Amino acid sequence: MPSVPAQVTPSRTAMADPGPLHRLDDLEAEARLRLDPVHRDFFAGGAGDERTLRANETAFDAYRILPRVLRGGGERDLRTELLGETLPMPVLVSPTAFHRLAHPEGEVATARAVGAVGTVLVVSMASTTPIEAVAEAIEPSDRSARLWFQLYPQPDLGFTASVVSRAEAAGCRALVVTVDSPVFGRRDRDLRNGFLDLPPGYCCENMRDPETGRVRDIVMDATLDWARIEWLRATTRLPIVLKGILHPADARLAVAHGVDAVLVSNHGGRQLDGVPASIDALPAVVAAVGGRIPVLLDGGIRRGTDILTALALGAVAVGVGRPVLWALAARGERGVSQLLDLLRAELARAMTLAGAVRPADLTREMILDRVPG
Ligand SMILES: Cc1cc2nc3c(=O)[nH]c(=O)nc-3n(C[C@H](O)[C@H](O)[C@H](O)COP(=O)(O)O)c2cc1C
Ligand SMILES: CC(C)CC(=O)C(=O)O
């Protein structure tokens, strides 16, 4: 595979204190100044004409919040029960590849910031830091960042089992199996930029073969099927979350196969272009699952009001992908902490204004949908 051509070196001179963060959008603008344009395109881009990528954010415009008033309640309580644990808020960090392209400290900085908040970081199989080192980064603190591990099941079952064992040994508390990628989405920006491989000095550390030390390429496996989910179910005692469910029939199958949660996601518009925005796919999946397992969502979450909408439509928690990469590139660990704090503050304020004390108070009747733009 050709390596990436020499690029503009992003500015990494000592950062002046960036000050408070008022808008999530500011992070993307700041990140743009710091990132190699090829890497920025890799982070920002989607598949095909990027219809789904755009829809993930704009679809929220068609929903309106119908608030309740005079409900009192004082301080908001954002705590969320998920897979046997209590998270401080219903926001997770979705798995994204290659954090060291955003910032030299990469996934370690992300993990520390997530630790400060105590929520879940889903570490990508395509992490540029080995899962063990990510786990060590949060170990010394008694704050409880929860690591989940995202897996692209590999056709080599022995290797897949060894990766799962590594994740278990590192203390990961759930396995997030990505099922929307039987083949890599066609991403025109990366093709144009010739971004087909990591630059020298970086690799997918979780793909290192335990016996040979050689780093394997991640295979997107078009043979992946429910039998492999059963195999995984029998291979690990970790809860299994299926990531990339959009069709309600697949959500029902997930329940039937003993999966512990589903994550409604279109991979941030990076796989099959033309699929619905995640928020539009959510209600049918929630109805199909019927409360038997938790339903999560990612894609286009940029505001506390987006989180509120997703929770009211039945998600137990949401994930954020790109905003974390912008935060990391713009401000490092501090930026990711600020981002998570901002989302928490925005959600708490939106809940207060909508008359909800706890996430469970957010109900379907509080959302009007198909509002014309
Ligand atoms: C740069 C980038 C890399 C990603 N890498 C992975 C990955 O390694 N595994 C995975 O399951 N999803 C991956 N995703 C998808 C995210 O987990 C998530 O579904 C998506 O980013 C959510 O949408 P958002 O970016 O609008 O928040 C990636 C997304 C981006 C933008
Ligand atoms: C490089 C890939 C393995 C990561 C991914 O899933 C993505 O870019 O969307």
CSV table of C-alpha atoms in Angstrom, one decimal, residues 76-254:
chain,number,residue,atom,x,y,z
A,76,ARG,CA,-30.5,17.4,37.4
A,77,ASP,CA,-29.4,13.8,37.9
A,78,LEU,CA,-27.8,12.6,34.7
A,79,ARG,CA,-26.7,9.2,36.0
A,80,THR,CA,-27.4,6.4,33.6
A,81,GLU,CA,-27.6,2.6,34.2
A,82,LEU,CA,-25.9,0.7,31.4
A,83,LEU,CA,-24.7,-2.9,31.2
A,84,GLY,CA,-24.7,-3.2,35.0
A,85,GLU,CA,-22.9,0.1,35.7
A,86,THR,CA,-23.8,3.6,36.6
A,87,LEU,CA,-22.4,6.2,34.3
A,88,PRO,CA,-22.3,9.8,35.3
A,89,MET,CA,-24.1,10.8,32.1
A,90,PRO,CA,-25.7,9.2,29.1
A,91,VAL,CA,-22.8,10.1,26.8
A,92,LEU,CA,-20.1,7.7,25.5
A,93,VAL,CA,-17.1,8.3,23.3
A,94,SER,CA,-17.6,6.2,20.2
A,95,PRO,CA,-14.7,4.3,18.7
A,96,THR,CA,-12.6,6.3,16.2
A,97,ALA,CA,-9.4,5.2,14.6
A,98,PHE,CA,-6.0,6.8,14.7
A,99,HIS,CA,-6.1,9.3,17.6
A,100,ARG,CA,-2.3,9.9,17.3
A,101,LEU,CA,-3.0,11.6,13.9
A,102,ALA,CA,-5.0,14.1,15.9
A,103,HIS,CA,-2.6,14.6,18.7
A,104,PRO,CA,0.8,13.1,19.7
A,105,GLU,CA,-0.6,11.7,22.9
A,106,GLY,CA,-3.5,10.1,21.0
A,107,GLU,CA,-5.7,7.6,22.7
A,108,VAL,CA,-3.9,8.1,26.0
A,109,ALA,CA,-5.0,11.7,26.2
A,110,THR,CA,-8.5,10.8,25.2
A,111,ALA,CA,-8.6,8.1,27.9
A,112,ARG,CA,-7.4,10.5,30.6
A,113,ALA,CA,-10.0,13.0,29.7
A,114,VAL,CA,-12.8,10.4,29.6
A,115,GLY,CA,-11.4,9.3,33.0
A,116,ALA,CA,-11.9,12.7,34.5
A,117,VAL,CA,-15.6,12.5,33.6
A,118,GLY,CA,-15.9,8.8,34.4
A,119,THR,CA,-17.8,7.8,31.3
A,120,VAL,CA,-17.2,5.1,28.6
A,121,LEU,CA,-14.4,5.3,26.1
A,122,VAL,CA,-14.9,2.7,23.3
A,123,VAL,CA,-11.3,2.0,22.1
A,124,SER,CA,-11.1,1.3,18.4
A,125,MET,CA,-9.5,-1.8,17.1
A,126,ALA,CA,-7.7,0.7,14.9
A,127,SER,CA,-6.3,2.6,17.8
A,128,THR,CA,-2.8,3.9,17.3
A,129,THR,CA,-2.0,3.0,21.0
A,130,PRO,CA,-2.2,-0.6,22.3
A,131,ILE,CA,-5.2,-1.3,24.4
A,132,GLU,CA,-3.0,-2.2,27.4
A,133,ALA,CA,-1.3,1.3,27.3
A,134,VAL,CA,-4.7,3.0,27.0
A,135,ALA,CA,-5.8,1.0,30.1
A,136,GLU,CA,-2.6,1.9,32.0
A,137,ALA,CA,-3.2,5.6,31.3
A,138,ILE,CA,-6.3,5.5,33.4
A,139,GLU,CA,-5.2,3.0,36.0
A,140,PRO,CA,-3.4,5.3,38.4
A,141,SER,CA,-6.5,7.4,38.9
A,142,ASP,CA,-9.3,6.2,41.1
A,143,ARG,CA,-11.7,7.9,38.7
A,144,SER,CA,-13.5,5.3,36.8
A,145,ALA,CA,-13.2,5.7,33.0
A,146,ARG,CA,-14.8,2.5,31.6
A,147,LEU,CA,-13.1,1.1,28.6
A,148,TRP,CA,-15.0,-0.9,26.1
A,149,PHE,CA,-13.3,-2.5,23.1
A,150,GLN,CA,-14.5,-2.2,19.5
A,151,LEU,CA,-13.9,-5.2,17.4
A,152,TYR,CA,-13.9,-5.8,13.6
A,153,PRO,CA,-14.2,-9.6,13.7
A,154,GLN,CA,-11.4,-11.0,11.6
A,155,PRO,CA,-11.7,-14.0,9.4
A,156,ASP,CA,-8.9,-15.6,11.4
A,157,LEU,CA,-10.8,-16.8,14.4
A,158,GLY,CA,-7.7,-17.6,16.4
A,159,PHE,CA,-6.4,-14.0,16.0
A,160,THR,CA,-9.8,-12.6,16.7
A,161,ALA,CA,-10.0,-14.6,20.0
A,162,SER,CA,-6.5,-13.4,20.9
A,163,VAL,CA,-7.6,-9.7,20.4
A,164,VAL,CA,-10.7,-10.4,22.6
A,165,SER,CA,-8.5,-11.9,25.3
A,166,ARG,CA,-6.2,-8.8,25.2
A,167,ALA,CA,-9.2,-6.6,25.6
A,168,GLU,CA,-10.5,-8.7,28.5
A,169,ALA,CA,-7.1,-8.8,30.2
A,170,ALA,CA,-6.7,-5.0,29.9
A,171,GLY,CA,-10.0,-4.6,31.8
A,172,CYS,CA,-12.4,-3.7,29.0
A,173,ARG,CA,-15.9,-4.1,30.2
A,174,ALA,CA,-17.8,-4.7,27.0
A,175,LEU,CA,-17.1,-5.7,23.4
A,176,VAL,CA,-18.5,-3.5,20.7
A,177,VAL,CA,-18.8,-5.5,17.5
A,178,THR,CA,-19.0,-3.4,14.4
A,179,VAL,CA,-21.4,-5.0,11.9
A,180,ASP,CA,-21.8,-2.3,9.3
A,181,SER,CA,-18.5,-2.9,7.6
A,182,PRO,CA,-18.5,-6.1,5.6
A,183,VAL,CA,-16.4,-4.0,3.2
A,184,PHE,CA,-14.8,-0.6,3.6
A,185,GLY,CA,-17.0,2.3,2.6
A,186,ARG,CA,-15.9,4.1,-0.5
A,187,ARG,CA,-14.5,7.4,0.7
A,188,ASP,CA,-13.8,9.8,-2.2
A,189,ARG,CA,-11.8,12.2,-0.1
A,190,ASP,CA,-9.3,9.6,1.0
A,191,LEU,CA,-9.0,8.2,-2.5
A,192,ARG,CA,-8.3,11.6,-3.9
A,193,ASN,CA,-5.8,12.4,-1.2
A,194,GLY,CA,-4.1,9.0,-1.6
A,195,PHE,CA,-4.7,8.3,2.1
A,196,LEU,CA,-4.6,4.6,2.1
A,197,ASP,CA,-2.4,3.8,5.0
A,198,LEU,CA,-1.0,5.3,8.2
A,199,PRO,CA,2.2,7.4,7.9
A,200,PRO,CA,5.4,5.7,8.9
A,201,GLY,CA,5.8,5.4,12.7
A,202,TYR,CA,2.1,4.7,13.3
A,203,CYS,CA,0.2,1.5,13.2
A,204,CYS,CA,-2.9,-0.3,14.5
A,205,GLU,CA,-1.3,-1.5,17.7
A,206,ASN,CA,-4.2,-3.9,18.5
A,207,MET,CA,-3.5,-5.8,15.3
A,208,ARG,CA,-0.1,-6.9,16.4
A,209,ASP,CA,0.2,-10.7,16.1
A,210,PRO,CA,0.9,-12.1,19.6
A,211,GLU,CA,3.3,-14.7,18.2
A,212,THR,CA,5.2,-12.9,15.5
A,213,GLY,CA,4.8,-9.3,16.6
A,214,ARG,CA,3.9,-8.5,13.0
A,215,VAL,CA,1.1,-5.9,12.6
A,216,ARG,CA,-1.7,-7.3,10.5
A,217,ASP,CA,-4.0,-5.2,8.3
A,218,ILE,CA,-7.6,-5.0,9.5
A,219,VAL,CA,-9.8,-7.1,7.2
A,220,MET,CA,-13.3,-6.0,6.6
A,221,ASP,CA,-14.9,-9.4,6.4
A,222,ALA,CA,-17.8,-9.9,3.9
A,223,THR,CA,-18.4,-13.4,5.3
A,224,LEU,CA,-19.5,-12.0,8.7
A,225,ASP,CA,-22.9,-13.4,9.8
A,226,TRP,CA,-24.9,-14.3,12.9
A,227,ALA,CA,-23.0,-17.5,13.3
A,228,ARG,CA,-20.0,-15.4,14.1
A,229,ILE,CA,-21.9,-13.4,16.7
A,230,GLU,CA,-22.8,-16.8,18.3
A,231,TRP,CA,-19.2,-17.8,18.1
A,232,LEU,CA,-18.2,-14.5,19.8
A,233,ARG,CA,-21.0,-15.0,22.4
A,234,ALA,CA,-19.4,-18.3,23.3
A,235,THR,CA,-15.8,-16.9,23.2
A,236,THR,CA,-16.2,-14.0,25.7
A,237,ARG,CA,-18.1,-13.4,28.9
A,238,LEU,CA,-18.0,-9.6,28.2
A,239,PRO,CA,-21.3,-8.0,27.3
A,240,ILE,CA,-21.6,-7.7,23.5
A,241,VAL,CA,-22.9,-4.5,21.9
A,242,LEU,CA,-23.7,-4.7,18.1
A,243,LYS,CA,-22.7,-1.4,16.5
A,244,GLY,CA,-24.2,-0.4,13.2
A,245,ILE,CA,-27.8,-1.6,13.5
A,246,LEU,CA,-30.3,0.3,11.5
A,247,HIS,CA,-33.0,-2.2,10.5
A,248,PRO,CA,-35.6,-3.2,13.2
A,249,ALA,CA,-35.5,-6.8,12.0
A,250,ASP,CA,-31.7,-6.9,12.8
A,251,ALA,CA,-32.5,-5.4,16.2
A,252,ARG,CA,-34.9,-8.3,16.9
A,253,LEU,CA,-32.3,-10.8,15.7
A,254,ALA,CA,-29.7,-9.2,18.0
